[in-house]
Amino acid sequence: METKKVDVLIVGAGPVGLTMAAELARYGVRVRIVEKAATRTDKSKALVVWSRTLELMDRMGCTQPFVEAGMKATAANIVAGDEHIARITLDGVASPYPFALMLPQSETERLMEEHIVSLGVRVERSVEVTRFEATENGVVSTLRFADGHEETQQSAWLIGCDGAHSVVRHQLGMQFEGNTLSSDWILADIHLSGVPNPGEIAILWHADGVLAIFPITPDRYRVIANVESKNTKTEGVGLTAEPTLDEVQALLDGRGPGGMVASRPVWLAGFHINERKVKDYRAGRVFLAGDAAHIHSPAGGQGMNTGMQDACNLAWKLALVCRRVCKPEPLLGSYDAERGAVGERVLKNAGLVTEIGILRGGFRQSIRNHLASLVFGLSAVREKAAAALTEISIGYAKSPLNRTGAHVHGGPRVGERAPIRSGERPVGAGDTPRFAVFAAEAGEGFAGLAARYPELLEAEVRAPFHAGGLWLVRPDGYVAVATREGDWNLVAVFLESIALHGRV
């Protein structure tokens, strides 16, 4: 069998695997990406790209084609019968992308694959990883091609981005802990007319369940609703029967405000909601990302984005290790600590939103509607909900990498997403994953660190976020060090903790 060597083998070429390949390739890591399926998906599947994901893509230099291809939704409405519970607007979110970008997954994959091709990487399709063996020094994988021949792949690292039925996860023997909700659901990508507030997301609470409507194009929408089980023998396992257009129309008539007419279905499907997560995202030289590590309710549209952000979190760390700039630990160990906590929170929140939406019983629904109306009547709550939806509130407050000095009021805290300022080059952009220093003056303290760690630090200091403070921001845009102005020793301690060596 033929043997090849790469730094990283990526298994799976969905949005997560493609994002991983894009990040690693631009940082100069030798990467190979294989996919069992013969072609890209032609289904819309995951539909929304949130603000934080678009911000991270800015570092790759590929956001604009996505924005041009998608539709911007700037608000989400929650309605219960004739009562308008809440309108959560996104256009006030502190991001260069204050909207939900509605873009079918098929388009997301097409655009991301075009991007990695521009970086010199191609997806190898109809290629399956049948087995692998990981040691302290690397991973040896067996690849099987469509014609039956096999190839041995040697890599320093292996990343499983191969979805909910991950072969990588199964071979690692990791338990996919969680459960399957007993309710049946339908999904319909259809053309709709008569939609109130077209171009905005609508969540409709009804006595019989929930109806969610997401815009895709000016006349095409995604409809999701829970329904009565058609087959009690399969309730809670597998997929429900494919719905008919008449059944979708009946749900629109029964749970909607009236006047909506469905036609020309693009995709009709039934599904069940799984809420599962692995305990650890890493086993030595093997990592899991995206649906291979966590799956949950589609409520909030967080799944694909969470996986793509898994990739953005891991890639810069792995790149610094592969380039022999940093030690494997503690960088690589922080991946599970940081992203595992995010996955847990997303799973919990999505499950809660789903339970609230399908709540049964007139009295309980009445209490839900009343409380929700009161809570969402507060502007602070609506702002917090918008930040959570767009994922700009995601952070790593308990990351093992964090270093905190004297607190500076007015600036970002350690572990938080650093503010993005108009016209400023994204931290982590380009072909080298460097940290950025935000301070009033460089001085001798910075000069000494820049000379010692030229492959880790940007050469110039950026303006501080607030007077009197000093911040070190990671290549993925999160604050690693937050302290008072002039506390260069704390920055030095952090860099020393991750650097393989410094220039003497």
Coordinates of C-alpha atoms in Angstrom, one line a residue:
M1 CA 0.0 0.0 0.0
E2 CA 1.1 3.5 -0.8
T3 CA 2.2 5.7 2.1
K4 CA 1.9 9.5 2.4
K5 CA 2.7 11.9 5.1
V6 CA 0.9 15.1 6.2
D7 CA 0.7 17.1 9.3
V8 CA -3.1 16.7 9.7
L9 CA -5.6 14.3 8.2
I10 CA -9.2 15.7 8.3
V11 CA -12.0 13.2 8.0
G12 CA -15.2 14.7 6.7
A13 CA -15.8 17.6 4.3
G14 CA -18.9 19.2 5.6
P15 CA -18.8 22.8 6.8
V16 CA -16.7 21.9 9.9
G17 CA -14.1 19.9 8.0
L18 CA -13.8 22.5 5.3
T19 CA -13.4 25.3 7.8
M20 CA -10.7 23.2 9.6
A21 CA -8.9 22.7 6.2
A22 CA -9.2 26.4 5.4
E23 CA -7.7 27.5 8.7
L24 CA -4.9 25.1 8.8
A25 CA -3.9 25.5 5.1
R26 CA -3.7 29.3 5.3
Y27 CA -1.3 28.9 8.3
G28 CA 1.0 26.7 6.2
V29 CA 0.0 23.3 7.7
R30 CA 0.2 20.3 5.4
V31 CA -3.4 19.0 5.4
R32 CA -5.3 16.3 3.6
I33 CA -9.1 16.2 3.7
V34 CA -11.1 13.1 2.8
E35 CA -14.9 12.5 2.5
K36 CA -16.8 9.3 2.2
A37 CA -19.7 10.8 0.2
A38 CA -19.1 11.1 -3.6
T39 CA -20.6 14.6 -3.9
R40 CA -21.4 17.7 -1.8
T41 CA -24.8 17.8 -0.2
D42 CA -27.6 19.3 -2.4
K43 CA -29.8 19.9 0.7
S44 CA -30.2 23.1 2.6
K45 CA -29.7 21.4 6.0
A46 CA -28.1 24.0 8.3
L47 CA -29.5 27.3 7.2
V48 CA -28.0 30.2 9.1
V49 CA -24.4 31.6 9.5
W50 CA -24.3 33.8 12.6
S51 CA -22.4 37.0 13.3
R52 CA -19.5 35.4 15.3
T53 CA -18.9 32.8 12.6
L54 CA -18.7 35.5 10.0
E55 CA -16.3 37.5 12.1
L56 CA -14.0 34.5 12.4
M57 CA -14.2 33.9 8.7
D58 CA -13.0 37.5 8.2
R59 CA -9.6 36.2 9.5
M60 CA -9.6 33.8 6.6
G61 CA -10.4 36.6 4.1
C62 CA -13.5 34.8 2.7
T63 CA -16.5 36.4 4.3
Q64 CA -17.7 38.6 1.5
P65 CA -18.7 35.8 -1.0
F66 CA -20.9 34.3 1.7
V67 CA -22.6 37.5 2.5
E68 CA -23.2 38.2 -1.1
A69 CA -24.7 34.8 -1.6
G70 CA -27.0 34.8 1.4
M71 CA -30.0 36.8 2.7
K72 CA -29.8 39.0 5.8
A73 CA -32.4 38.5 8.5
T74 CA -32.3 41.3 11.1
A75 CA -35.0 40.2 13.5
A76 CA -36.8 37.2 15.1
N77 CA -40.4 37.3 16.3
I78 CA -42.0 35.2 18.9
V79 CA -45.8 35.0 18.6
A80 CA -48.4 33.1 20.6
G81 CA -51.8 33.1 19.0
D82 CA -52.8 36.7 18.6
E83 CA -50.2 37.9 21.2
H84 CA -46.9 39.2 20.0
I85 CA -44.5 38.1 22.7
A86 CA -41.2 39.6 21.5
R87 CA -39.3 41.0 18.6
I88 CA -35.6 40.5 19.0
T89 CA -33.7 42.8 16.6
L90 CA -30.1 42.0 15.5
D91 CA -29.2 45.2 13.8
G92 CA -27.9 46.7 17.0
V93 CA -25.5 43.9 17.8
A94 CA -21.9 45.1 18.2
S95 CA -20.5 43.3 15.2
P96 CA -19.6 44.1 11.6
Y97 CA -22.3 41.5 10.7
P98 CA -25.4 42.5 12.7
F99 CA -27.7 39.9 11.1
A100 CA -28.4 36.3 10.6
L101 CA -27.1 35.3 7.2
M102 CA -29.6 32.9 5.8
L103 CA -27.6 30.6 3.5
P104 CA -28.4 26.9 2.7
Q105 CA -25.7 24.5 3.8
S106 CA -25.2 23.4 0.2
E107 CA -24.1 26.9 -0.6
T108 CA -21.9 27.2 2.5
E109 CA -20.1 24.0 1.5
R110 CA -19.7 25.1 -2.1
L111 CA -18.2 28.5 -1.1
M112 CA -15.9 27.1 1.5
E113 CA -14.7 24.3 -0.8
E114 CA -13.9 27.0 -3.5
H115 CA -11.9 28.8 -0.8
I116 CA -9.8 25.8 0.2
V117 CA -9.1 25.1 -3.5
S118 CA -7.7 28.7 -3.7
L119 CA -5.3 27.6 -0.9
G120 CA -4.1 24.6 -2.8
V121 CA -6.2 22.0 -1.0
R122 CA -8.8 19.7 -2.6
V123 CA -11.4 17.4 -1.1
E124 CA -10.8 13.8 -1.9
R125 CA -14.3 12.2 -2.3
S126 CA -15.4 8.6 -2.1
V127 CA -12.5 8.0 0.3
E128 CA -13.3 6.3 3.6
V129 CA -11.2 6.0 6.7
T130 CA -11.7 2.3 7.7
R131 CA -9.3 2.2 10.7
F132 CA -6.5 4.1 12.4
E133 CA -3.9 3.6 15.0
A134 CA -2.7 6.5 17.2
T135 CA 0.6 6.5 19.1
E136 CA 2.6 9.1 21.0
N137 CA 4.3 10.0 17.8
G138 CA 1.5 10.1 15.2
V139 CA -1.5 8.5 13.6
V140 CA -1.5 5.8 10.9
S141 CA -4.8 5.6 9.0
T142 CA -6.1 3.2 6.3
L143 CA -8.0 4.9 3.5
R144 CA -10.3 2.9 1.2
F145 CA -11.2 4.3 -2.2
A146 CA -14.3 3.8 -4.3
D147 CA -12.5 1.2 -6.5
G148 CA -11.6 -0.8 -3.4
H149 CA -7.9 -0.1 -3.2
E150 CA -6.4 1.0 0.1
E151 CA -3.8 3.5 1.1
T152 CA -1.9 4.1 4.3
Q153 CA -1.8 7.7 5.6
Q154 CA 0.7 8.9 8.1
S155 CA -0.2 12.1 9.9
A156 CA 0.9 13.9 13.1
W157 CA -2.7 14.5 14.0
L158 CA -6.2 13.3 13.0
I159 CA -9.4 15.3 13.2
G160 CA -12.8 13.7 13.0
C161 CA -15.3 16.1 11.4
D162 CA -17.4 13.2 10.1
G163 CA -20.8 13.9 11.6
A164 CA -23.2 12.4 14.0
H165 CA -22.3 8.8 12.9
S166 CA -18.6 9.5 13.2
V167 CA -16.3 6.6 12.4
V168 CA -13.5 8.4 14.2
R169 CA -15.6 8.7 17.4
H170 CA -16.7 5.0 17.1
Q171 CA -13.2 3.7 16.7
L172 CA -12.1 5.8 19.7
G173 CA -14.8 4.1 21.7
M174 CA -16.2 7.4 23.0
Q175 CA -19.8 7.3 24.3
F176 CA -22.2 9.8 22.6
E177 CA -24.0 10.6 25.8
G178 CA -27.5 12.0 25.8
N179 CA -30.9 11.1 24.6
T180 CA -33.4 11.3 21.7
L181 CA -36.6 13.4 22.2
S182 CA -39.8 11.4 21.8
S183 CA -41.5 14.0 19.6
D184 CA -41.6 13.8 15.8
W185 CA -40.7 16.8 13.7
I186 CA -41.2 17.9 10.1
L187 CA -38.9 20.0 8.0
A188 CA -40.1 21.7 4.8
D189 CA -38.1 24.0 2.4
I190 CA -40.9 25.4 0.4
H191 CA -42.1 28.5 -1.4
L192 CA -44.5 30.6 0.7
S193 CA -46.7 33.6 0.0
G194 CA -48.5 35.8 2.5
V195 CA -45.9 35.5 5.2
P196 CA -46.1 38.3 7.8
N197 CA -42.9 40.3 8.3
P198 CA -41.2 38.6 5.3
G199 CA -37.5 38.4 5.7
E200 CA -37.7 37.9 9.5
I201 CA -37.5 34.7 11.6
A202 CA -40.9 33.7 13.1
I203 CA -41.4 31.4 16.1
L204 CA -45.1 30.7 16.5
W205 CA -46.3 29.1 19.8
H206 CA -49.6 27.2 19.5
A207 CA -51.7 25.0 21.7
D208 CA -50.6 22.0 19.5
G209 CA -46.9 22.8 19.4
V210 CA -44.5 25.1 17.7
L211 CA -44.2 26.4 14.2
A212 CA -40.9 28.0 13.1
I213 CA -40.4 29.9 9.8
F214 CA -37.0 30.9 8.5
P215 CA -36.5 33.0 5.3
I216 CA -34.1 31.6 2.7
T217 CA -34.8 33.8 -0.3
P218 CA -37.6 36.5 -0.7
D219 CA -40.2 33.7 -1.5
R220 CA -38.5 30.5 -0.2
Y221 CA -38.7 29.5 3.5
R222 CA -37.8 26.8 5.9
V223 CA -40.7 25.5 8.0
I224 CA -40.1 23.4 11.1
A225 CA -42.8 22.0 13.4
N226 CA -43.4 19.2 15.9
V227 CA -46.1 16.8 15.0
E228 CA -48.0 13.8 16.3
S229 CA -46.1 10.5 15.8
K230 CA -47.3 8.6 12.8
N231 CA -45.7 5.3 14.0
T232 CA -45.6 4.5 17.7
K233 CA -43.2 1.7 17.1
T234 CA -40.5 4.1 15.8
E235 CA -41.3 7.0 18.0
G236 CA -38.1 8.5 19.4
V237 CA -35.8 6.6 17.0
G238 CA -35.0 7.2 13.4
L239 CA -36.8 9.5 11.1
T240 CA -40.6 10.1 10.7
A241 CA -42.3 9.7 7.4
E242 CA -41.7 12.5 4.8
P243 CA -44.5 15.0 5.2
T244 CA -46.7 16.0 2.2
L245 CA -47.3 19.5 1.0
D246 CA -50.9 19.2 2.2
E247 CA -49.7 18.4 5.7
V248 CA -47.4 21.4 5.7
Q249 CA -50.2 23.6 4.6
A250 CA -52.5 22.3 7.3
L251 CA -49.8 23.2 9.9
L252 CA -49.5 26.7 8.5
D253 CA -53.3 27.1 8.5
G254 CA -53.6 25.7 12.0
R255 CA -50.7 27.3 13.8
G256 CA -50.1 30.4 11.7
P257 CA -51.9 33.7 11.5
G258 CA -53.7 32.7 8.3
G259 CA -53.1 33.7 4.7
M260 CA -49.9 31.8 4.1
V261 CA -49.9 29.5 1.0
A262 CA -47.2 26.8 0.5
S263 CA -46.1 25.6 -3.0
R264 CA -43.2 24.1 -4.9
P265 CA -41.5 22.1 -2.2
V266 CA -37.7 21.9 -2.5
W267 CA -37.1 19.5 0.4
L268 CA -39.5 17.7 2.7
A269 CA -38.3 15.5 5.5
G270 CA -39.1 14.1 8.9
F271 CA -36.7 13.9 11.8
H272 CA -36.1 13.4 15.5
I273 CA -34.1 15.6 17.8
N274 CA -31.0 14.1 19.3
E275 CA -29.2 15.8 22.2
R276 CA -25.8 14.1 22.6
K277 CA -22.2 15.0 23.4
V278 CA -18.9 13.2 24.0
K279 CA -17.2 13.7 27.3
D280 CA -13.9 14.6 25.8
Y281 CA -13.2 16.2 22.4
R282 CA -9.7 14.8 22.3
A283 CA -7.9 11.4 22.7
G284 CA -4.2 12.0 22.4
R285 CA -3.4 12.9 18.8
V286 CA -7.0 12.5 17.7
F287 CA -9.6 15.3 17.9
L288 CA -13.4 15.5 17.3
A289 CA -15.2 18.6 16.1
G290 CA -18.7 19.5 15.0
D291 CA -21.5 16.9 15.0
A292 CA -18.9 14.2 15.7
A293 CA -18.6 15.7 19.1
H294 CA -22.0 17.2 19.8
I295 CA -25.5 17.3 18.3
H296 CA -28.6 19.0 19.7
S297 CA -31.9 20.6 18.9
P298 CA -32.0 22.9 15.8
A299 CA -33.6 25.6 18.0
G300 CA -31.5 28.7 17.5
G301 CA -29.7 27.3 14.5
Q302 CA -26.5 26.9 16.5
G303 CA -25.2 23.5 15.4
M304 CA -23.2 24.2 12.3
N305 CA -21.9 27.4 13.7
T306 CA -20.7 25.7 16.9
G307 CA -18.8 23.2 14.8
M308 CA -17.2 25.8 12.6
Q309 CA -16.1 27.6 15.7
D310 CA -14.7 24.4 17.1
A311 CA -12.5 24.4 14.0
C312 CA -11.4 28.0 14.4
N313 CA -10.6 27.3 18.0
L314 CA -8.4 24.2 17.4
A315 CA -6.7 25.2 14.1
W316 CA -4.5 28.1 15.3
K317 CA -3.4 26.1 18.3
L318 CA -2.6 23.1 16.1
A319 CA -0.8 25.3 13.5
L320 CA 1.5 26.7 16.2
V321 CA 2.4 23.2 17.3
C322 CA 2.9 21.9 13.8
R323 CA 5.1 24.9 13.0
R324 CA 7.1 24.2 16.2
V325 CA 6.4 27.6 17.6
C326 CA 4.5 26.3 20.6
K327 CA 4.5 23.2 22.9
P328 CA 1.6 20.8 22.5
E329 CA 0.5 21.6 26.0
P330 CA -1.2 23.6 27.4
L331 CA -2.5 24.8 24.0
L332 CA -4.0 21.6 22.7
G333 CA -5.4 20.6 26.0
S334 CA -7.3 23.9 26.1
Y335 CA -9.4 22.8 23.1
D336 CA -11.6 20.4 25.0
A337 CA -11.8 22.6 28.1
E338 CA -13.0 25.6 26.0
R339 CA -15.1 24.0 23.3
G340 CA -16.5 21.2 25.5
A341 CA -18.0 23.9 27.8
V342 CA -19.5 25.8 24.8
G343 CA -21.0 22.6 23.5
E344 CA -22.5 21.8 26.8
R345 CA -24.1 25.2 27.1
V346 CA -25.4 25.2 23.5
L347 CA -26.9 21.7 24.0
K348 CA -28.6 22.8 27.3
N349 CA -29.9 26.1 25.9
A350 CA -31.2 24.6 22.6
G351 CA -33.0 21.9 24.6
L352 CA -34.6 24.4 26.9
V353 CA -35.8 26.5 24.0
T354 CA -37.3 23.4 22.4
E355 CA -39.1 22.3 25.6
I356 CA -40.5 25.8 26.0
G357 CA -41.8 25.8 22.4
I358 CA -43.6 22.4 22.6
L359 CA -45.0 22.9 26.1
R360 CA -48.5 21.4 26.3
G361 CA -51.5 22.3 28.5
G362 CA -53.5 25.5 28.3
F363 CA -52.7 26.7 31.8
R364 CA -48.9 26.0 31.5
Q365 CA -48.9 27.7 28.1
S366 CA -50.7 30.7 29.5
I367 CA -48.1 31.1 32.2
R368 CA -45.3 30.6 29.7
N369 CA -46.7 33.3 27.4
H370 CA -47.2 35.8 30.3
L371 CA -43.7 35.3 31.8
A372 CA -42.1 35.5 28.3
S373 CA -43.9 38.7 27.5
L374 CA -42.7 40.3 30.8
V375 CA -39.1 39.1 30.5
F376 CA -38.8 40.1 26.8
G377 CA -40.3 43.4 27.6
L378 CA -37.0 44.4 29.1
S379 CA -34.5 45.8 26.6
A380 CA -31.6 44.3 28.5
V381 CA -33.1 40.8 28.0
R382 CA -33.6 41.4 24.3
E383 CA -30.0 42.6 23.9
K384 CA -28.7 39.6 25.8
A385 CA -30.9 37.3 23.6
A386 CA -29.5 38.9 20.5
A387 CA -25.9 38.5 21.7
A388 CA -26.6 34.8 22.4
L389 CA -28.3 34.2 19.1
T390 CA -25.5 35.8 17.1
E391 CA -22.9 34.0 19.3
I392 CA -20.9 37.2 20.0
S393 CA -21.4 36.4 23.7
I394 CA -19.5 33.1 23.5
G395 CA -16.3 33.2 25.5
Y396 CA -13.8 31.2 27.5
A397 CA -14.0 32.6 31.0
K398 CA -12.7 29.4 32.6
S399 CA -10.0 28.6 30.0
P400 CA -6.8 27.1 31.4
L401 CA -4.9 29.6 29.1
N402 CA -6.3 32.7 30.8
R403 CA -4.1 35.1 32.7
T404 CA -5.7 37.9 34.7
G405 CA -3.9 40.8 36.4
A406 CA -5.3 44.0 37.9
H407 CA -8.8 44.6 36.6
V408 CA -9.3 47.6 34.3
H409 CA -12.9 48.9 34.2
G410 CA -14.2 49.5 30.7
G411 CA -12.3 46.9 28.7
P412 CA -12.9 43.3 27.9
R413 CA -12.3 40.7 30.5
V414 CA -10.0 37.7 30.1
G415 CA -11.7 35.0 28.0
E416 CA -14.1 37.4 26.3
R417 CA -14.3 38.1 22.6
A418 CA -12.2 41.2 22.0
P419 CA -14.2 44.2 20.6
I420 CA -13.9 44.5 16.8
R421 CA -13.1 48.0 15.6
S422 CA -14.0 49.3 12.2
G423 CA -11.1 49.4 9.8
E424 CA -8.8 47.3 12.0
R425 CA -7.2 44.2 10.6
P426 CA -8.7 41.1 12.2
V427 CA -6.5 39.5 14.9
G428 CA -5.2 36.2 13.4
A429 CA -5.6 37.2 9.8
G430 CA -2.9 36.3 7.3
D431 CA -0.6 33.2 7.1
T432 CA 0.8 33.2 10.6
P433 CA -1.3 32.8 13.8
R434 CA 0.1 35.7 15.9
F435 CA -1.2 37.3 19.1
A436 CA -1.9 41.0 19.2
V437 CA -1.1 43.4 22.0
F438 CA -3.5 46.3 22.8
A439 CA -1.8 49.0 24.9
A440 CA -1.1 52.7 25.0
E441 CA 2.6 52.4 24.4
A442 CA 5.0 49.7 23.3
G443 CA 8.0 50.7 25.4
E444 CA 10.9 48.5 26.3
G445 CA 8.6 45.8 27.8
F446 CA 6.9 45.1 24.5
A447 CA 10.2 45.5 22.5
G448 CA 11.8 42.8 24.6
L449 CA 8.9 40.4 24.1
A450 CA 8.6 41.1 20.4
A451 CA 12.3 40.3 20.0
R452 CA 12.1 37.1 22.0
Y453 CA 8.8 35.8 20.4
P454 CA 8.7 37.2 16.8
E455 CA 6.6 34.2 15.6
L456 CA 4.0 34.7 18.3
L457 CA 3.5 38.4 18.5
E458 CA 2.4 41.0 16.0
A459 CA 5.3 43.5 15.4
E460 CA 3.2 46.6 16.4
V461 CA 1.1 47.4 19.4
R462 CA -2.5 48.3 18.8
A463 CA -4.5 51.0 20.5
P464 CA -5.9 49.9 23.9
F465 CA -9.6 49.1 24.4
H466 CA -9.7 51.4 27.4
A467 CA -7.3 53.8 29.1
G468 CA -5.0 52.2 31.6
G469 CA -5.3 48.7 30.3
L470 CA -3.1 46.1 28.6
W471 CA -4.6 43.2 26.6
L472 CA -3.1 40.2 24.8
V473 CA -5.6 38.9 22.2
R474 CA -5.4 35.4 20.8
P475 CA -5.4 34.6 17.0
D476 CA -9.1 33.7 17.3
G477 CA -10.0 37.1 18.8
Y478 CA -10.4 36.1 22.4
V479 CA -8.6 37.9 25.3
A480 CA -5.8 35.7 26.7
V481 CA -4.3 38.3 29.1
A482 CA -6.1 41.3 30.7
T483 CA -4.2 43.5 33.1
R484 CA -3.2 47.1 33.9
E485 CA -1.0 49.2 31.6
G486 CA 2.7 48.3 31.9
D487 CA 2.2 44.8 33.3
W488 CA 4.5 43.2 30.7
N489 CA 5.6 40.5 33.1
L490 CA 2.1 38.9 33.0
V491 CA 2.2 38.8 29.2
A492 CA 5.7 37.3 29.4
V493 CA 4.5 34.6 31.8
F494 CA 1.7 33.7 29.3
L495 CA 4.0 33.5 26.3
E496 CA 6.6 31.5 28.2
S497 CA 3.9 29.0 29.2
I498 CA 3.0 28.2 25.6
A499 CA 6.2 28.9 23.6
L500 CA 8.4 26.0 22.5
H501 CA 11.4 28.3 22.7
G502 CA 12.1 32.0 22.4
R503 CA 14.8 33.9 20.6
V504 CA 17.6 34.7 23.0

